[in-house]
Tab-separated table of C-alpha atoms in Angstrom:
chain	number	residue	atom	x	y	z
A	1097	UNK	CA	100.891	136.704	46.778
A	1098	UNK	CA	98.553	136.787	49.826
A	1099	UNK	CA	100.203	136.422	53.236
A	1100	UNK	CA	100.192	132.916	54.777
A	1101	UNK	CA	97.476	132.139	57.211
A	1102	UNK	CA	98.303	131.469	60.792
A	1103	UNK	CA	97.580	127.736	60.255
A	1104	UNK	CA	99.976	127.586	57.321
A	1105	UNK	CA	102.718	129.339	59.251
A	1106	UNK	CA	102.151	127.039	62.159
A	1107	UNK	CA	102.505	124.021	59.911
A	1108	UNK	CA	105.824	125.284	58.573
A	1109	UNK	CA	107.055	125.822	62.154
A	1110	UNK	CA	105.946	122.253	63.069
A	1111	UNK	CA	107.810	120.811	60.146
A	1112	UNK	CA	110.995	122.755	60.978
A	1113	UNK	CA	110.726	121.557	64.515
A	1114	UNK	CA	110.244	117.959	63.278
A	1115	UNK	CA	113.388	118.343	61.101
A	1116	UNK	CA	115.392	119.491	64.053
A	1117	UNK	CA	113.963	116.811	66.373
A	1118	UNK	CA	115.098	114.057	64.002
A	1119	UNK	CA	118.486	115.702	63.476
A	1120	UNK	CA	119.146	116.057	67.219
A	1121	UNK	CA	117.876	112.666	68.531
A	1122	UNK	CA	118.490	110.520	65.430
A	1123	UNK	CA	121.268	112.352	63.543
A	1124	UNK	CA	119.518	112.105	60.195
A	1125	UNK	CA	116.494	112.898	58.197
A	1126	UNK	CA	115.116	112.307	54.695
A	1127	UNK	CA	112.593	114.211	52.681
A	1128	UNK	CA	110.329	111.182	52.644
A	1129	UNK	CA	110.071	111.273	56.407
A	1130	UNK	CA	108.647	114.822	56.280
A	1131	UNK	CA	106.210	113.741	53.515
A	1132	UNK	CA	105.064	110.682	55.565
A	1133	UNK	CA	104.651	112.627	58.754
A	1134	UNK	CA	102.746	115.627	57.497
A	1135	UNK	CA	101.261	114.390	54.254
A	1136	UNK	CA	102.940	117.072	52.134
A	1137	UNK	CA	104.363	116.699	48.650
A	1138	UNK	CA	108.069	115.846	48.148
A	1139	UNK	CA	108.469	119.301	46.671
A	1140	UNK	CA	107.180	120.865	49.882
A	1141	UNK	CA	109.482	118.615	51.896
A	1142	UNK	CA	112.440	119.809	49.831
A	1143	UNK	CA	111.330	123.388	50.414
A	1144	UNK	CA	111.232	122.771	54.160
A	1145	UNK	CA	114.695	121.246	54.152
A	1146	UNK	CA	115.955	124.260	52.128
A	1147	UNK	CA	114.373	126.632	54.606
A	1148	UNK	CA	116.000	124.789	57.470
A	1149	UNK	CA	119.400	124.866	55.840
A	1150	UNK	CA	119.019	128.550	55.221
A	1151	UNK	CA	118.116	129.150	58.851
A	1152	UNK	CA	120.729	126.846	60.336
A	1153	UNK	CA	123.426	126.137	57.804
A	1154	UNK	CA	125.883	124.785	60.324
A	1155	UNK	CA	123.465	122.230	61.648
A	1156	UNK	CA	122.904	120.043	58.601
A	1157	UNK	CA	124.758	118.560	55.606
A	1158	UNK	CA	123.647	116.345	52.732
A	1159	UNK	CA	125.310	112.943	52.320
A	1160	UNK	CA	125.293	112.193	48.601
A	1161	UNK	CA	126.204	108.520	49.076
A	1162	UNK	CA	123.405	107.779	51.459
A	1163	UNK	CA	121.068	110.363	50.000
A	1164	UNK	CA	120.006	111.708	53.338
A	1165	UNK	CA	120.719	114.751	55.497
A	1166	UNK	CA	122.990	114.352	58.543
A	1167	UNK	CA	123.644	116.327	61.689
A	1168	UNK	CA	126.827	118.466	61.711
A	1169	UNK	CA	129.174	118.374	64.678
A	1170	UNK	CA	128.508	122.022	65.407
A	1171	UNK	CA	124.804	121.400	65.662
A	1172	UNK	CA	122.863	123.900	67.797
A	1173	UNK	CA	119.010	123.652	67.949
A	1174	UNK	CA	117.027	126.814	67.126
A	1175	UNK	CA	113.521	125.471	66.441
A	1176	UNK	CA	113.307	122.714	68.998
A	1177	UNK	CA	114.330	122.694	72.672
A	1178	UNK	CA	115.559	119.173	73.449
A	1179	UNK	CA	113.672	117.816	76.406
A	1180	UNK	CA	114.957	114.422	77.655
A	1181	UNK	CA	112.156	113.934	80.144
A	1182	UNK	CA	109.548	114.344	77.384
A	1183	UNK	CA	111.498	112.023	75.021
A	1184	UNK	CA	111.791	109.273	77.659
A	1185	UNK	CA	108.158	109.757	78.817
A	1186	UNK	CA	107.005	109.247	75.179
A	1187	UNK	CA	109.275	106.285	74.817
A	1188	UNK	CA	107.721	104.715	77.879
A	1189	UNK	CA	104.163	105.526	76.691
A	1190	UNK	CA	104.981	103.874	73.341
A	1191	UNK	CA	106.246	100.673	75.126
A	1192	UNK	CA	103.231	100.609	77.413
A	1193	UNK	CA	100.849	100.922	74.432
A	1194	UNK	CA	99.438	104.225	75.570
A	1195	UNK	CA	100.403	105.993	72.356
A	1196	UNK	CA	101.678	104.928	68.949
A	1197	UNK	CA	105.020	106.024	67.478
A	1198	UNK	CA	103.006	108.000	64.805
A	1199	UNK	CA	101.760	110.253	67.568
A	1200	UNK	CA	105.334	111.435	68.325
A	1201	UNK	CA	108.155	112.833	66.226
A	1202	UNK	CA	110.224	109.673	66.711
A	1203	UNK	CA	111.417	107.669	63.729
A	1204	UNK	CA	113.950	105.092	64.801
A	1205	UNK	CA	112.617	103.816	68.090
A	1206	UNK	CA	115.431	102.544	70.312
A	1207	UNK	CA	115.135	99.197	71.938
A	1208	UNK	CA	113.250	99.747	75.187
A	1209	UNK	CA	111.408	97.863	77.891
A	1210	UNK	CA	109.388	98.891	80.955
A	1211	UNK	CA	108.874	96.918	84.137
A	1212	UNK	CA	105.363	95.493	83.778
A	1213	UNK	CA	102.960	96.702	86.449
A	1214	UNK	CA	99.462	95.218	86.905
A	1215	UNK	CA	97.103	97.838	85.454
A	1216	UNK	CA	94.384	99.371	87.526
A	1217	UNK	CA	91.138	99.161	85.521
A	1218	UNK	CA	89.736	102.679	85.061
A	1219	UNK	CA	86.430	102.853	83.288
A	1220	UNK	CA	86.187	105.638	80.700
A	1221	UNK	CA	82.522	106.258	81.590
A	1222	UNK	CA	83.185	106.511	85.347
A	1223	UNK	CA	86.176	108.811	84.763
A	1224	UNK	CA	84.069	110.975	82.509
A	1225	UNK	CA	81.407	111.359	85.130
A	1226	UNK	CA	83.916	112.208	87.801
A	1227	UNK	CA	85.517	114.762	85.484
A	1228	UNK	CA	82.098	116.247	84.856
A	1229	UNK	CA	81.534	116.628	88.611
A	1230	UNK	CA	84.951	118.343	88.930
A	1231	UNK	CA	84.350	120.643	86.009
A	1232	UNK	CA	80.828	121.635	87.145
A	1233	UNK	CA	81.825	121.830	90.863
A	1234	UNK	CA	79.113	119.352	91.870
A	1235	UNK	CA	78.917	116.306	94.069
A	1236	UNK	CA	78.585	112.709	92.656
A	1237	UNK	CA	77.181	109.583	94.046
A	1238	UNK	CA	79.592	106.531	93.830
A	1239	UNK	CA	79.371	102.908	94.852
A	1240	UNK	CA	82.781	102.478	96.435
A	1241	UNK	CA	84.683	99.465	97.796
A	1242	UNK	CA	86.715	100.663	100.762
A	1243	UNK	CA	89.507	98.713	102.282
A	1244	UNK	CA	88.512	100.027	105.703
A	1245	UNK	CA	87.606	97.247	108.158
A	1246	UNK	CA	84.631	99.198	109.248
A	1247	UNK	CA	83.223	99.051	105.686
A	1248	UNK	CA	84.058	95.609	104.275
A	1249	UNK	CA	81.265	95.761	101.688
A	1250	UNK	CA	80.608	98.145	98.836
A	1251	UNK	CA	78.443	101.087	99.648
A	1252	UNK	CA	76.971	104.101	97.955
A	1253	UNK	CA	78.322	107.438	99.167
A	1254	UNK	CA	78.295	111.055	98.066
A	1255	UNK	CA	81.567	112.871	97.402
A	1256	UNK	CA	82.421	116.331	96.160
A	1257	UNK	CA	85.538	115.906	93.916
A	1258	UNK	CA	87.894	118.722	92.964
A	1259	UNK	CA	91.102	117.123	91.649
A	1260	UNK	CA	92.846	113.959	90.353
A	1261	UNK	CA	96.242	112.725	91.538
A	1262	UNK	CA	98.551	109.770	91.032
A	1263	UNK	CA	101.424	108.236	92.934
A	1264	UNK	CA	102.713	106.832	89.708
A	1265	UNK	CA	101.043	103.462	90.243
A	1266	UNK	CA	97.361	104.330	90.591
A	1267	UNK	CA	94.993	107.301	90.014
A	1268	UNK	CA	92.679	108.675	92.704
A	1269	UNK	CA	90.178	111.428	92.982
A	1270	UNK	CA	90.621	114.024	95.746
A	1271	UNK	CA	87.180	114.709	97.237
A	1272	UNK	CA	85.204	115.716	100.210
A	1273	UNK	CA	83.523	112.721	101.760
A	1274	UNK	CA	80.000	113.458	102.813
A	1275	UNK	CA	79.982	110.625	105.311
A	1276	UNK	CA	83.120	111.550	107.234
A	1277	UNK	CA	82.920	115.272	106.455
A	1278	UNK	CA	86.588	115.506	105.440
A	1279	UNK	CA	88.668	115.484	102.280
A	1280	UNK	CA	89.996	112.052	101.307
A	1281	UNK	CA	91.419	110.069	98.380
A	1282	UNK	CA	89.194	107.680	96.523
A	1283	UNK	CA	90.928	105.238	94.116
A	1284	UNK	CA	89.089	105.476	90.802
A	1285	UNK	CA	89.357	101.764	89.955
A	1286	UNK	CA	87.493	101.012	93.217
A	1287	UNK	CA	84.499	103.070	92.119
A	1288	UNK	CA	82.200	100.223	91.140
A	1289	UNK	CA	79.369	102.439	89.856
A	1290	UNK	CA	78.637	106.156	89.534
A	1291	UNK	CA	75.313	107.791	90.041
A	1292	UNK	CA	73.753	111.220	89.787
A	1293	UNK	CA	75.385	114.615	90.242
A	1294	UNK	CA	74.175	116.848	93.094
A	1295	UNK	CA	74.871	119.887	95.111
A	1296	UNK	CA	78.467	120.270	96.467
A	1297	UNK	CA	79.222	119.980	100.127
A	1298	UNK	CA	82.632	121.734	100.014
A	1299	UNK	CA	84.887	123.818	97.833
A	1300	UNK	CA	88.429	123.050	96.765
A	1301	UNK	CA	89.614	126.029	98.719
A	1302	UNK	CA	88.509	124.232	101.865
A	1303	UNK	CA	90.915	121.351	101.269
A	1304	UNK	CA	93.890	122.631	103.396
A	1305	UNK	CA	95.957	119.487	102.841
A	1306	UNK	CA	95.655	119.843	99.113
A	1307	UNK	CA	96.413	123.516	99.127
A	1308	UNK	CA	99.332	123.409	101.540
A	1309	UNK	CA	102.903	122.456	100.495
A	1310	UNK	CA	105.922	121.206	102.361
A	1311	UNK	CA	109.474	121.659	101.121
A	1312	UNK	CA	111.225	118.381	101.408
A	1313	UNK	CA	115.037	118.855	101.506
A	1314	UNK	CA	116.795	115.810	99.959
A	1315	UNK	CA	120.488	115.027	100.244
A	1316	UNK	CA	122.725	112.038	99.205
A	1317	UNK	CA	122.712	109.142	101.604
A	1318	UNK	CA	125.466	109.907	104.145
A	1319	UNK	CA	126.833	106.377	103.943
A	1320	UNK	CA	128.102	106.982	100.416
A	1321	UNK	CA	131.745	107.916	99.672
A	1322	UNK	CA	132.377	111.507	98.719
A	1323	UNK	CA	132.671	110.545	95.052
A	1324	UNK	CA	129.471	108.642	95.172
A	1325	UNK	CA	127.707	111.591	96.874
A	1326	UNK	CA	128.881	113.858	93.976
A	1327	UNK	CA	127.331	111.399	91.552
A	1328	UNK	CA	124.032	111.412	93.390
A	1329	UNK	CA	124.063	115.166	93.380
A	1330	UNK	CA	124.448	115.161	89.576
A	1331	UNK	CA	121.761	112.489	89.264
A	1332	UNK	CA	119.193	114.616	91.052
A	1333	UNK	CA	120.388	117.973	89.826
A	1334	UNK	CA	121.236	119.128	93.323
A	1335	UNK	CA	122.633	122.471	94.195
A	1336	UNK	CA	125.028	122.859	97.119
A	1337	UNK	CA	124.576	119.180	97.899
A	1338	UNK	CA	120.822	119.145	98.144
A	1339	UNK	CA	117.592	119.547	96.242
A	1340	UNK	CA	114.270	120.895	97.453
A	1341	UNK	CA	110.997	119.305	96.354
A	1342	UNK	CA	107.735	121.034	97.123
A	1343	UNK	CA	105.097	118.423	97.883
A	1344	UNK	CA	101.369	118.867	98.644
A	1345	UNK	CA	100.523	117.764	102.177
A	1346	UNK	CA	97.835	115.514	100.541
A	1347	UNK	CA	100.525	113.721	98.584
A	1348	UNK	CA	103.344	113.529	101.138
A	1349	UNK	CA	102.436	110.025	102.244
A	1350	UNK	CA	102.699	108.711	98.693
A	1351	UNK	CA	105.959	110.612	98.122
A	1352	UNK	CA	107.380	109.037	101.270
A	1353	UNK	CA	106.470	105.518	100.085
A	1354	UNK	CA	107.425	105.939	96.405
A	1355	UNK	CA	110.927	107.096	97.198
A	1356	UNK	CA	111.300	104.621	100.092
A	1357	UNK	CA	112.132	107.540	102.378
A	1358	UNK	CA	110.262	105.684	105.171
A	1359	UNK	CA	112.977	103.027	105.313
A	1360	UNK	CA	115.998	105.018	104.154
A	1361	UNK	CA	117.494	105.282	107.652
A	1362	UNK	CA	117.165	101.568	108.371
A	1363	UNK	CA	118.424	100.105	105.084
A	1364	UNK	CA	122.050	98.975	105.271
A	1365	UNK	CA	122.866	99.271	101.583
A	1366	UNK	CA	122.807	102.981	100.646
A	1367	UNK	CA	122.431	102.334	96.932
A	1368	UNK	CA	118.882	101.077	97.699
A	1369	UNK	CA	118.004	104.504	99.082
A	1370	UNK	CA	120.370	106.947	97.384
A	1371	UNK	CA	118.635	110.037	98.845
A	1372	UNK	CA	117.461	110.832	102.387
A	1373	UNK	CA	115.467	113.613	104.008
A	1374	UNK	CA	117.607	116.325	105.501
A	1375	UNK	CA	114.825	118.120	107.385
A	1376	UNK	CA	113.752	114.855	108.872
A	1377	UNK	CA	112.192	116.141	112.138
A	1378	UNK	CA	109.816	118.500	110.453
A	1379	UNK	CA	109.095	115.871	107.815
A	1380	UNK	CA	108.199	113.141	110.295
A	1381	UNK	CA	106.147	115.533	112.444
A	1382	UNK	CA	104.035	116.488	109.484
A	1383	UNK	CA	103.506	112.934	108.359
A	1384	UNK	CA	102.254	112.036	111.863
A	1385	UNK	CA	99.939	115.040	111.862
A	1386	UNK	CA	98.493	113.995	108.479
A	1387	UNK	CA	97.628	110.574	109.803
A	1388	UNK	CA	95.029	111.979	112.089
């Protein structure tokens, strides 16, 4: 028999990972689920289950009454590394309509809801042109609506983009502004029209704020009780009572606003701002410098 191709071997690995995903998160799997997900025959699905049982006999058992495979209490994953962040991110994406359940390994989707946030309208065509400019290291002409009082009306301007970023609420393009001769953030949804590509006016290596990082030291709000502080430490995976988050200078303003660190010291109820900045002086000094 000829050896399996790389594609065939990869398909087997995918199916074994799928089996283990379902066993870990949902506690059960049926042959029909493998057939429906991968379009294989029921005989192939049976072979995949047999291979999994051979590889991890203590992970799985067959329930004859329910005619399905169940997770054993001594279950230890060997093909799939459980990733709760990825699971929850996919759950959110499903709820927001970004992806369908069929694009994931999920079967029984738990009841879930996401706080509705008004969506920023990003044009696929405009995004494609901006990505092209980034990829080819060129400038691009955009008609942009600024919120600056000095520019109340839309105007055409040239920018040299080199990256995309988000604060979790909106997407912007990091670019060199040919008018102000400095790197700035341009909100993609405020790009009314895009024009031609041209010669670049700067390189990404020139964007010091983008390429520089600041280590923000976060600690539990000191107004909590000791027991509550310990809970916050576990929540945020802190070590020795603190966690260090490395943030680009160009994103520090958004980081400050998103975590409400700008009001943490003045809010009376600590549960509204469970974490505060420990290296506050350096943090505030840098924020002030970045405003200029």
